[in-house]
Coordinates of C-alpha atoms and ligand atoms in Angstrom, one line a residue:
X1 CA 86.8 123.4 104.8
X2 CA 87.0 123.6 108.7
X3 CA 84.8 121.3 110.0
X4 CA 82.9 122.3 113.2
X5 CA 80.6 119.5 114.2
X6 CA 80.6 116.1 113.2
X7 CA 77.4 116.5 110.9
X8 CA 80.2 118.4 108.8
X9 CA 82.7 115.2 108.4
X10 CA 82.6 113.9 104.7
X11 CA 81.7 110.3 106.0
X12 CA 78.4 111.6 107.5
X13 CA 77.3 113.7 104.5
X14 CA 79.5 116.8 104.9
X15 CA 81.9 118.4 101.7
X16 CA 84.8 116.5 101.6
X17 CA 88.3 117.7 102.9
X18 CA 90.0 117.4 99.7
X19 CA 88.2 117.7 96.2
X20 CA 90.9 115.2 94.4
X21 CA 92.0 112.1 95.9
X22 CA 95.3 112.6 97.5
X23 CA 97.7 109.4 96.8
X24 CA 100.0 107.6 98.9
X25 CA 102.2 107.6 96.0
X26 CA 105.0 110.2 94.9
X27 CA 103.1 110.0 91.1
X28 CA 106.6 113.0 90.0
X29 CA 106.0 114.3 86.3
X30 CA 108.9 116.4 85.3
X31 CA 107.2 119.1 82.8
X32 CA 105.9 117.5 79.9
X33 CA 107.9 119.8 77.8
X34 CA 111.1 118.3 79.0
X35 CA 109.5 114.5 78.3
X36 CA 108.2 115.3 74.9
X37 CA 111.5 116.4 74.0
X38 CA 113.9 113.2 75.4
X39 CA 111.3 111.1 73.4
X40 CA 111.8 113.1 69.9
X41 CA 114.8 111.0 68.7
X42 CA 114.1 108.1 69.8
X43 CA 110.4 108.5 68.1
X44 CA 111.6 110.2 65.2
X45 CA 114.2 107.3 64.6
X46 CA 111.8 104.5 65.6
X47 CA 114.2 102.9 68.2
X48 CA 111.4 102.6 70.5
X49 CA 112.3 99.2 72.3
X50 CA 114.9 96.6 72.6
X51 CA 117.5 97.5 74.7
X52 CA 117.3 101.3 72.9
X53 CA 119.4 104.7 73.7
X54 CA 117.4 105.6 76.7
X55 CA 117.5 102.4 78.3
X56 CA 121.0 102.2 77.6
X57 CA 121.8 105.8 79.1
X58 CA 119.3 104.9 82.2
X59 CA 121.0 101.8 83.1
X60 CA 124.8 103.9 82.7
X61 CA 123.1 106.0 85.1
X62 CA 122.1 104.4 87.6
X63 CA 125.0 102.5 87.7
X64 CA 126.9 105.9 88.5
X65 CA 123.8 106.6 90.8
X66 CA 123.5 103.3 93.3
X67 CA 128.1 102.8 92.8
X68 CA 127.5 99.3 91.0
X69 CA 128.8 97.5 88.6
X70 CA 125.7 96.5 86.4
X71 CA 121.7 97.8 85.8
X72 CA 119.3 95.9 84.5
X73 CA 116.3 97.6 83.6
X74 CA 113.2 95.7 83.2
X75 CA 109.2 96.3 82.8
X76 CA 108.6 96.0 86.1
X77 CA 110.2 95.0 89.9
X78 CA 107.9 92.3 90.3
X79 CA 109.3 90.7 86.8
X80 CA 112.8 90.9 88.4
X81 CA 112.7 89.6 91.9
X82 CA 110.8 86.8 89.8
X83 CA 113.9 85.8 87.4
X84 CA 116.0 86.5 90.2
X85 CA 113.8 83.3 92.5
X86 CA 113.9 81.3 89.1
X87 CA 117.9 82.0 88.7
X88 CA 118.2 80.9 92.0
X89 CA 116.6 78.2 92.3
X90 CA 118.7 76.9 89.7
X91 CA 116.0 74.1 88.7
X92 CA 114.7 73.2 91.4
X93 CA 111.3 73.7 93.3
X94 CA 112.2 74.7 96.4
X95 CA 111.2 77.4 99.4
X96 CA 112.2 81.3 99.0
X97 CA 112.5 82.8 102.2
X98 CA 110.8 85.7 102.9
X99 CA 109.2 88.0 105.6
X100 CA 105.5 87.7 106.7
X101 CA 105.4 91.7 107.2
X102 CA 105.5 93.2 103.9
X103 CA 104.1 93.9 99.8
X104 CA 101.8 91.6 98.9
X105 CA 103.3 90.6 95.8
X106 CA 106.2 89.1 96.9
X107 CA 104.6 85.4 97.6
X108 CA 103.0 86.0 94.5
X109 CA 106.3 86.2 92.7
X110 CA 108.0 83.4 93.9
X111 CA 105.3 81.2 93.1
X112 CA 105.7 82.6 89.3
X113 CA 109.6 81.0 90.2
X114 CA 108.5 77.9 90.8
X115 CA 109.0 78.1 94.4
X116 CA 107.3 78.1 97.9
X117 CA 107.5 81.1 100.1
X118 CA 108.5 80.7 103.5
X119 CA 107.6 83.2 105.6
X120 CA 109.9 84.3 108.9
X121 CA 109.0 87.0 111.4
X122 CA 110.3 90.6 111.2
X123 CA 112.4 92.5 113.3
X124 CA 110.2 95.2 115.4
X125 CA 112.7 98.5 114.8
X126 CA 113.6 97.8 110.9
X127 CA 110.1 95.3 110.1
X128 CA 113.0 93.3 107.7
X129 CA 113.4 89.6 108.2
X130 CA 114.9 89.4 111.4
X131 CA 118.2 86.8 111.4
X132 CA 117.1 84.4 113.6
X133 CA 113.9 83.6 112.1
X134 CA 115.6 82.9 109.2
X135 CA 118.4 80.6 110.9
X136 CA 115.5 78.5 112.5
X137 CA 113.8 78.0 109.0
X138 CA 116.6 77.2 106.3
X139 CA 116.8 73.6 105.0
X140 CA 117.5 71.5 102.2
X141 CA 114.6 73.0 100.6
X142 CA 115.7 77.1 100.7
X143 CA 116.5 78.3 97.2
X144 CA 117.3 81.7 97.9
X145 CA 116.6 84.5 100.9
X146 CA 114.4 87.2 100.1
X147 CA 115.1 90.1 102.4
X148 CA 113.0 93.8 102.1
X149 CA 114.3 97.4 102.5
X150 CA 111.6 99.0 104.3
X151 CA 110.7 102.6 104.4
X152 CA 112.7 103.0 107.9
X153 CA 115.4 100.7 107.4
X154 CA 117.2 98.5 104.8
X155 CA 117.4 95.9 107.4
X156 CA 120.1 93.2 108.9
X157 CA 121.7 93.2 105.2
X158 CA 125.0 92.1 107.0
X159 CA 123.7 89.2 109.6
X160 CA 121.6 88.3 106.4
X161 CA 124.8 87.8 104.1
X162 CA 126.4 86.2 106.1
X163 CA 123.9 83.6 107.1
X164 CA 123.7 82.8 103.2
X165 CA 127.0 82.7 102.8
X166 CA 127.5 80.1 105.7
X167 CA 124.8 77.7 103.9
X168 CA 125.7 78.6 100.6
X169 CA 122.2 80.3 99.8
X170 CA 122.1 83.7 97.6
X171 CA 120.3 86.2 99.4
X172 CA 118.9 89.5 97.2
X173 CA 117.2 92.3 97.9
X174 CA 113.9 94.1 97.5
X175 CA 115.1 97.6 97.5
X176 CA 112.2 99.2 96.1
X177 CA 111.6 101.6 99.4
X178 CA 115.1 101.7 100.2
X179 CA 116.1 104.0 96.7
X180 CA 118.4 106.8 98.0
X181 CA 119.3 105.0 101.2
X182 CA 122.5 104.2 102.9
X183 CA 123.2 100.9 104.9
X184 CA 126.5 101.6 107.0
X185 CA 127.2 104.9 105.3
X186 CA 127.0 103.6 101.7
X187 CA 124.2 103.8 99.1
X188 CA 122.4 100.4 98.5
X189 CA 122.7 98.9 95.0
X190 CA 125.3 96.5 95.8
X191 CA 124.4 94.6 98.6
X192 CA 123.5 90.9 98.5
X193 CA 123.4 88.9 95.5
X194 CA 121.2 91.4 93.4
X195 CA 118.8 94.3 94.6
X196 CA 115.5 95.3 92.8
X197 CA 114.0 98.7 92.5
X198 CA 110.8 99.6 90.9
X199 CA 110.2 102.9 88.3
X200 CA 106.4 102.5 89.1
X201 CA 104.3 106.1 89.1
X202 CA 103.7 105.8 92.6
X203 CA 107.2 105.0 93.6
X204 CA 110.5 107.8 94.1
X205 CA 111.9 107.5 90.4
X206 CA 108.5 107.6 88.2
X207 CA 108.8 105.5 84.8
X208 CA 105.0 105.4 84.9
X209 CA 105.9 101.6 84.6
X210 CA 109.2 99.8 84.7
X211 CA 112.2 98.2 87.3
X212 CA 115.3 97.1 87.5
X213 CA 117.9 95.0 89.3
X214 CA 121.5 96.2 90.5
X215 CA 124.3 93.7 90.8
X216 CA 128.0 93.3 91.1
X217 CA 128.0 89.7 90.0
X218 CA 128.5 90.4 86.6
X219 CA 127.6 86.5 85.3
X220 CA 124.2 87.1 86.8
X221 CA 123.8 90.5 85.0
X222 CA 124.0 88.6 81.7
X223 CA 121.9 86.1 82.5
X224 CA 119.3 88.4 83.8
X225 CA 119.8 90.3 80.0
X226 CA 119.0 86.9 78.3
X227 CA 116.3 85.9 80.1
X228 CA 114.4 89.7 80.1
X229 CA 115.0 88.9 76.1
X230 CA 113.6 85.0 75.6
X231 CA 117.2 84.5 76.0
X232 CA 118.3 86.1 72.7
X233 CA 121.2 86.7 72.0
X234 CA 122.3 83.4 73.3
X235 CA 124.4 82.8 76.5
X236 CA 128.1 82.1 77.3
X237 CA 129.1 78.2 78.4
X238 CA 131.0 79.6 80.9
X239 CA 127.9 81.0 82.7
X240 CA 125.8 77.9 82.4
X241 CA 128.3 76.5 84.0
X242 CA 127.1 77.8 87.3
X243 CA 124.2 76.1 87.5
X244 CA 121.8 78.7 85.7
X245 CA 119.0 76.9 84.7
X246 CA 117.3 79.9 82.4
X247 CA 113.5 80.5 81.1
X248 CA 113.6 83.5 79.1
X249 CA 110.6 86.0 79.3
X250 CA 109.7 89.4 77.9
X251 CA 110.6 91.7 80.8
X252 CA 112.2 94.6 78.2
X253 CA 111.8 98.2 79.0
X254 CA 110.5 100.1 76.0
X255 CA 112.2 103.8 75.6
X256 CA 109.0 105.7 76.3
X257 CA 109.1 104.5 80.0
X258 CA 113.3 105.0 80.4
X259 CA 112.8 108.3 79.1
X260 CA 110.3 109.3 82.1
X261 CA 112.4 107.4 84.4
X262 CA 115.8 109.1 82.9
X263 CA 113.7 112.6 83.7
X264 CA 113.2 111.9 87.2
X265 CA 116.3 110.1 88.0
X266 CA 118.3 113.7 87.1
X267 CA 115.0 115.4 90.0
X268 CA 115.6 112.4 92.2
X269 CA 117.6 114.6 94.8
X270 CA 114.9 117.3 94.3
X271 CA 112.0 115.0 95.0
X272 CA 113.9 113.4 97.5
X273 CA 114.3 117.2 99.5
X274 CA 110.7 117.7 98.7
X275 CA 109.0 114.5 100.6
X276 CA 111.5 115.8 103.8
X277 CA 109.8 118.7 103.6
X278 CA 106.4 117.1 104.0
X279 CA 107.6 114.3 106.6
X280 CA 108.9 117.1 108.9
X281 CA 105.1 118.9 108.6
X282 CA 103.9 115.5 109.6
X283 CA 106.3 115.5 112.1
X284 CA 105.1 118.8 114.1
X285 CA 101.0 117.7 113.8
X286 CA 102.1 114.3 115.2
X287 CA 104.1 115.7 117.8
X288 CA 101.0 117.0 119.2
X289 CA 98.3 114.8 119.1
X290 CA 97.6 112.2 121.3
X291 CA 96.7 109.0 120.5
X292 CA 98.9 108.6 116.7
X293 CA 102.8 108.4 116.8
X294 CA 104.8 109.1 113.9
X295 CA 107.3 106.2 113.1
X296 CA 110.6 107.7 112.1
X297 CA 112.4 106.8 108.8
X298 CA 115.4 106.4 110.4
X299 CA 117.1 109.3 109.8
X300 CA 118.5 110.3 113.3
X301 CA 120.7 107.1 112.6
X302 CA 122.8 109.4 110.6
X303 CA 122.0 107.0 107.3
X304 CA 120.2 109.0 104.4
X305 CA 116.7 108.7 104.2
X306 CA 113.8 109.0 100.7
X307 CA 111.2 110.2 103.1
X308 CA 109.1 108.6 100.6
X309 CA 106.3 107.1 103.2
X310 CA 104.9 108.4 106.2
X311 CA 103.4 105.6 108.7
X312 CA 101.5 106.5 111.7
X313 CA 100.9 103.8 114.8
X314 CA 97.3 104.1 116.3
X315 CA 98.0 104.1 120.2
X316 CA 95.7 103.7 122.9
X317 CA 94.6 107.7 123.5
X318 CA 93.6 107.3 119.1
X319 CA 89.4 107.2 120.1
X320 CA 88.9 105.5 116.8
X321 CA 89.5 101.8 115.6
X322 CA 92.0 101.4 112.6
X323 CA 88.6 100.6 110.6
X324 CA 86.9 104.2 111.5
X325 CA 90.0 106.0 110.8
X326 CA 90.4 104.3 107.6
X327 CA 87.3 105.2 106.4
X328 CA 86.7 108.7 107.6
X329 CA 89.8 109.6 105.9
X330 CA 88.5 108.1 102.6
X331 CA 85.7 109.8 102.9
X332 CA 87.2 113.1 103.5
X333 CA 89.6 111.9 100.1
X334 CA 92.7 110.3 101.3
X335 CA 93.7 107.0 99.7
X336 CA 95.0 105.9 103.0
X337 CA 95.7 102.4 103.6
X338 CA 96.7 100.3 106.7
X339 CA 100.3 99.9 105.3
X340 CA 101.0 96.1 104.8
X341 CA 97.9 94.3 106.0
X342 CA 97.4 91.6 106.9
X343 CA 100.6 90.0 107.4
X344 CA 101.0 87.8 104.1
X345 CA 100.7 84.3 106.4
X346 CA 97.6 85.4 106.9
X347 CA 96.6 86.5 103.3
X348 CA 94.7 84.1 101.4
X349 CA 97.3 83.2 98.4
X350 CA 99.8 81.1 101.4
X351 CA 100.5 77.6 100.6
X352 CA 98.3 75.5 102.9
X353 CA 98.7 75.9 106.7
X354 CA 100.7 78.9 106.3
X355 CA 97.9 80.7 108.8
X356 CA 99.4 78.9 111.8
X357 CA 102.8 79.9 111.8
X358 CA 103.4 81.7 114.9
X359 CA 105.1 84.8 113.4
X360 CA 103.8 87.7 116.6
X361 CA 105.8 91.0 115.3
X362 CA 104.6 90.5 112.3
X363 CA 101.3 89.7 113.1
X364 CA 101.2 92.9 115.6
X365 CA 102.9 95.3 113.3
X366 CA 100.1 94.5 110.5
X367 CA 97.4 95.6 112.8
X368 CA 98.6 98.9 114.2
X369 CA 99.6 101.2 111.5
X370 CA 98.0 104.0 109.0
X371 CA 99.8 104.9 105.6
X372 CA 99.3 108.5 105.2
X373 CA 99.4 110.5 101.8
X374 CA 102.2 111.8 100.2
X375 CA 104.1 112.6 97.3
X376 CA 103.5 115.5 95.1
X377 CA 99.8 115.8 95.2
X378 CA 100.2 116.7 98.9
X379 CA 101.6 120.5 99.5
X380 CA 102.3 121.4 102.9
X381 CA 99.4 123.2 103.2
X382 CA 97.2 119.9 102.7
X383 CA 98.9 118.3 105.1
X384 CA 98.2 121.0 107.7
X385 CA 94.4 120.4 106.8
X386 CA 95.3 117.1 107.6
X387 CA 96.2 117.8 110.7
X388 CA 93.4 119.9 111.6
X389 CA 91.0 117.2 110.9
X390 CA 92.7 114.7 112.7
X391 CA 92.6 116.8 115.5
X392 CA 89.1 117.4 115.0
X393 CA 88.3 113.7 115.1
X394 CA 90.8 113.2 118.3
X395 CA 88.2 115.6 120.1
X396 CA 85.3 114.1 118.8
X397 CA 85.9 110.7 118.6
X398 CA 83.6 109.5 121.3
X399 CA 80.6 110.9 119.1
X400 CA 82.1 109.6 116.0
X401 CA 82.9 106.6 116.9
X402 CA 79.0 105.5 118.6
X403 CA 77.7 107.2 115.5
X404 CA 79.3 104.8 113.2
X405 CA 78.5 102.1 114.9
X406 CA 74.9 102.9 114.8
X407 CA 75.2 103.6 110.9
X408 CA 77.1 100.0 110.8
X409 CA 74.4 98.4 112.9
X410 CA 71.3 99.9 110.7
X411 CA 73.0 99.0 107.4
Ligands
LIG501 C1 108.0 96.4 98.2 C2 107.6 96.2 96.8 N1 108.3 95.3 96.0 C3 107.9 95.1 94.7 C4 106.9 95.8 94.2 C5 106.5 95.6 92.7 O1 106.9 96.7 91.9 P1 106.4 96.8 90.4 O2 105.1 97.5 90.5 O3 107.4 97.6 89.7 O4 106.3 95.4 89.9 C6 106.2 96.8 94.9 C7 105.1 97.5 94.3 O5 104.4 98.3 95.0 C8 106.6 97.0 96.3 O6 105.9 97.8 97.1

């Protein structure tokens, strides 16, 4: 509904914009039809898990899909980039290198590994860990370097690689925003040591849960398949022999999940067209209003682009703090969120006196950006409403912004 005074804004009272939340996740579902009939055999023969036909036919395909040599699939990314620290590490407790401006789960994973994360600054134009951050913090101590595809950008993969190689450190890859994307004209899935994608709901390929890791090192691939499986069926002395030191887990992907993810792998392209669609909507609103840029993805580069997230920087002509936006677009039932804040020195799981590393992009990039909705809950034609309403509160902000300071001061 058009709102016309400020009485009429969701967060003072008024009917909200949207009656169902609208995600910041691309939450795909192929018809169910299609779903319920790739799960038939595989029910109706009880294969339902352990390493099963549609696992087996995911991983062939997304070989063929990201031009690599071996897929893992796995429950989840955050299970992977785990392993992948532990492997690593080969034993010892050491420091994983990371970036301060990015998911909040990464420290969190590393830890599981046994390891310390070690937080670097970003570069401004790709927010990945920017190279000579890196080269000022690696030691005796560094394990492995972390590095993160971002939504604009799969980062300095090639200053990275070659900073790991000169030390002898593996670097690998969070590539779980970078699905689709090209580094130097060719599709990521190969780089670094290993790269890690997730099959989350929210995320471009839709598994409702799941992950998996691409490599080229094919020793490192069947390590990874022992230790997803408490290291059944046994490992090779030849492997061991590089230094693997190798806990086993259950990090298995049951068919029910690759079957999903098989489903939206074949849409991927689809999906992929769709969420362009929606980012070049975006694109006009943003053009015109003062006060909220756009950030690109990246794809006037010439590299191809998932268009999967749309980020907006609050400037000074935005009349509203990051707070007030937030929360009037909640209101009005957006699950907007302030896209990777606060920067993870600052978060409180950091090993002690992570909080005074000076780390100034990433501190400055956490505290001017807005994650907008997207995926497939948002048509076009929400996003226009969008629009309207941000334009609305651009015009009224003034009012909107003393009246919920008044409503914080009261309460
Ligand atoms: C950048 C990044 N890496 C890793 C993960 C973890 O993925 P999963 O949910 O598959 O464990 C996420 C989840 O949101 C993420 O955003």
């Amino acid at each position: 509904m058009e709102k016309k005074t400020i009485n009429d804004l969701a967060i003072f009272s008024g009917p909200r914009l949207f009656d169902s939340l609208r995600s910041i996740g691309q939450l795909t579902a192929p018809p169910v039809e299609a779903y319920l009939e790739i799960l038939r055999t595989v029910y109706e023969a009880r294969n339902l898990t352990n390493d099963g036909a549609l696992v087996r036919r995911l991983e062939a395909n997304l070989c063929d899909y990201h031009g690599v040599q071996n897929c893992i699939a796995l429950a989840n990314a955050g299970l992977g980039l785990t392993m992948l620290a532990q492997v690593f590490a080969g034993g010892r407790a050491g420091e994983v290198i990371m970036p301060a401006f990015s998911f909040r789960g990464l420290p969190h994973f590393v830890r599981w590994a046994g390891q310390i994360p070690r937080f670097c600054d970003v570069d401004e134009t790709t927010h990945g860990l920017d190279p000579a951050s890196v080269a000022a913090v690696i030691s005796d101590r560094t394990t492995s370097i972390l590095a993160v595809a971002n939504f604009n950008s799969p980062g300095c993969i090639d200053e990275l690689s070659e900073l790991g190689d000169r030390h002898g450190i593996p670097v690998f890859l969070d590539s779980v925003y970078g699905l689709g994307c090209t580094y130097k004209g060719v599709m990521l899935g190969g780089y670094g040591r290993a790269e890690v994608y997730s099959l989350h709901a929210t995320k471009l390929l839709n598994g409702f849960e799941g992950g998996y890791v691409t490599t080229n090192d094919d020793n490192l691939a069947e390590v990874l398949r022992w230790q997803r499986n408490f290291t059944f069926p046994g490992w090779r002395p030849e492997t061991l022999e590089a230094g693997c030191h190798v806990l086993g887990t259950n990090a298995k992907l049951n068919e029910l999940h690759a079957g999903m993810a098989l489903l939206s792998l074949e849409r991927l392209q689809q999906t992929i067209e769709r969420n362009k669609s929606r980012y070049k909507v975006y694109q006009e609103i943003f053009n015109g209003l003062e006060g909220l840029t756009l950030l690109s993805c990246g794809d006037e580069t010439g590299e191809q682009r998932n268009y999967e997230m749309v980020i907006v920087e609050l400037g000074a002509g935005w009349p509203l703090d990051r707070e007030q936006t937030l929360s009037l677009l909640r209101a009005e039932g957006c699950a907007i969120g302030p896209y990777y804040s606060p920067a993870l020195h600052r978060s409180e799981h950091c090993p002690p006196g992570c909080g005074d590393l000076a780390l100034p992009v990433a501190e400055s990039l956490s505290n001017r950006y807005l994650q907008m909705p997207v995926g497939e809950q948002m048509s076009t034609g929400d996003i226009n409403a969008l629009g309207g309403l941000l334009r609305f509160a651009r015009r009224h902000g003034e009012a909107i912004s003393a009246r919920l300071k008044t409503a914080g001061r009261a309460a």
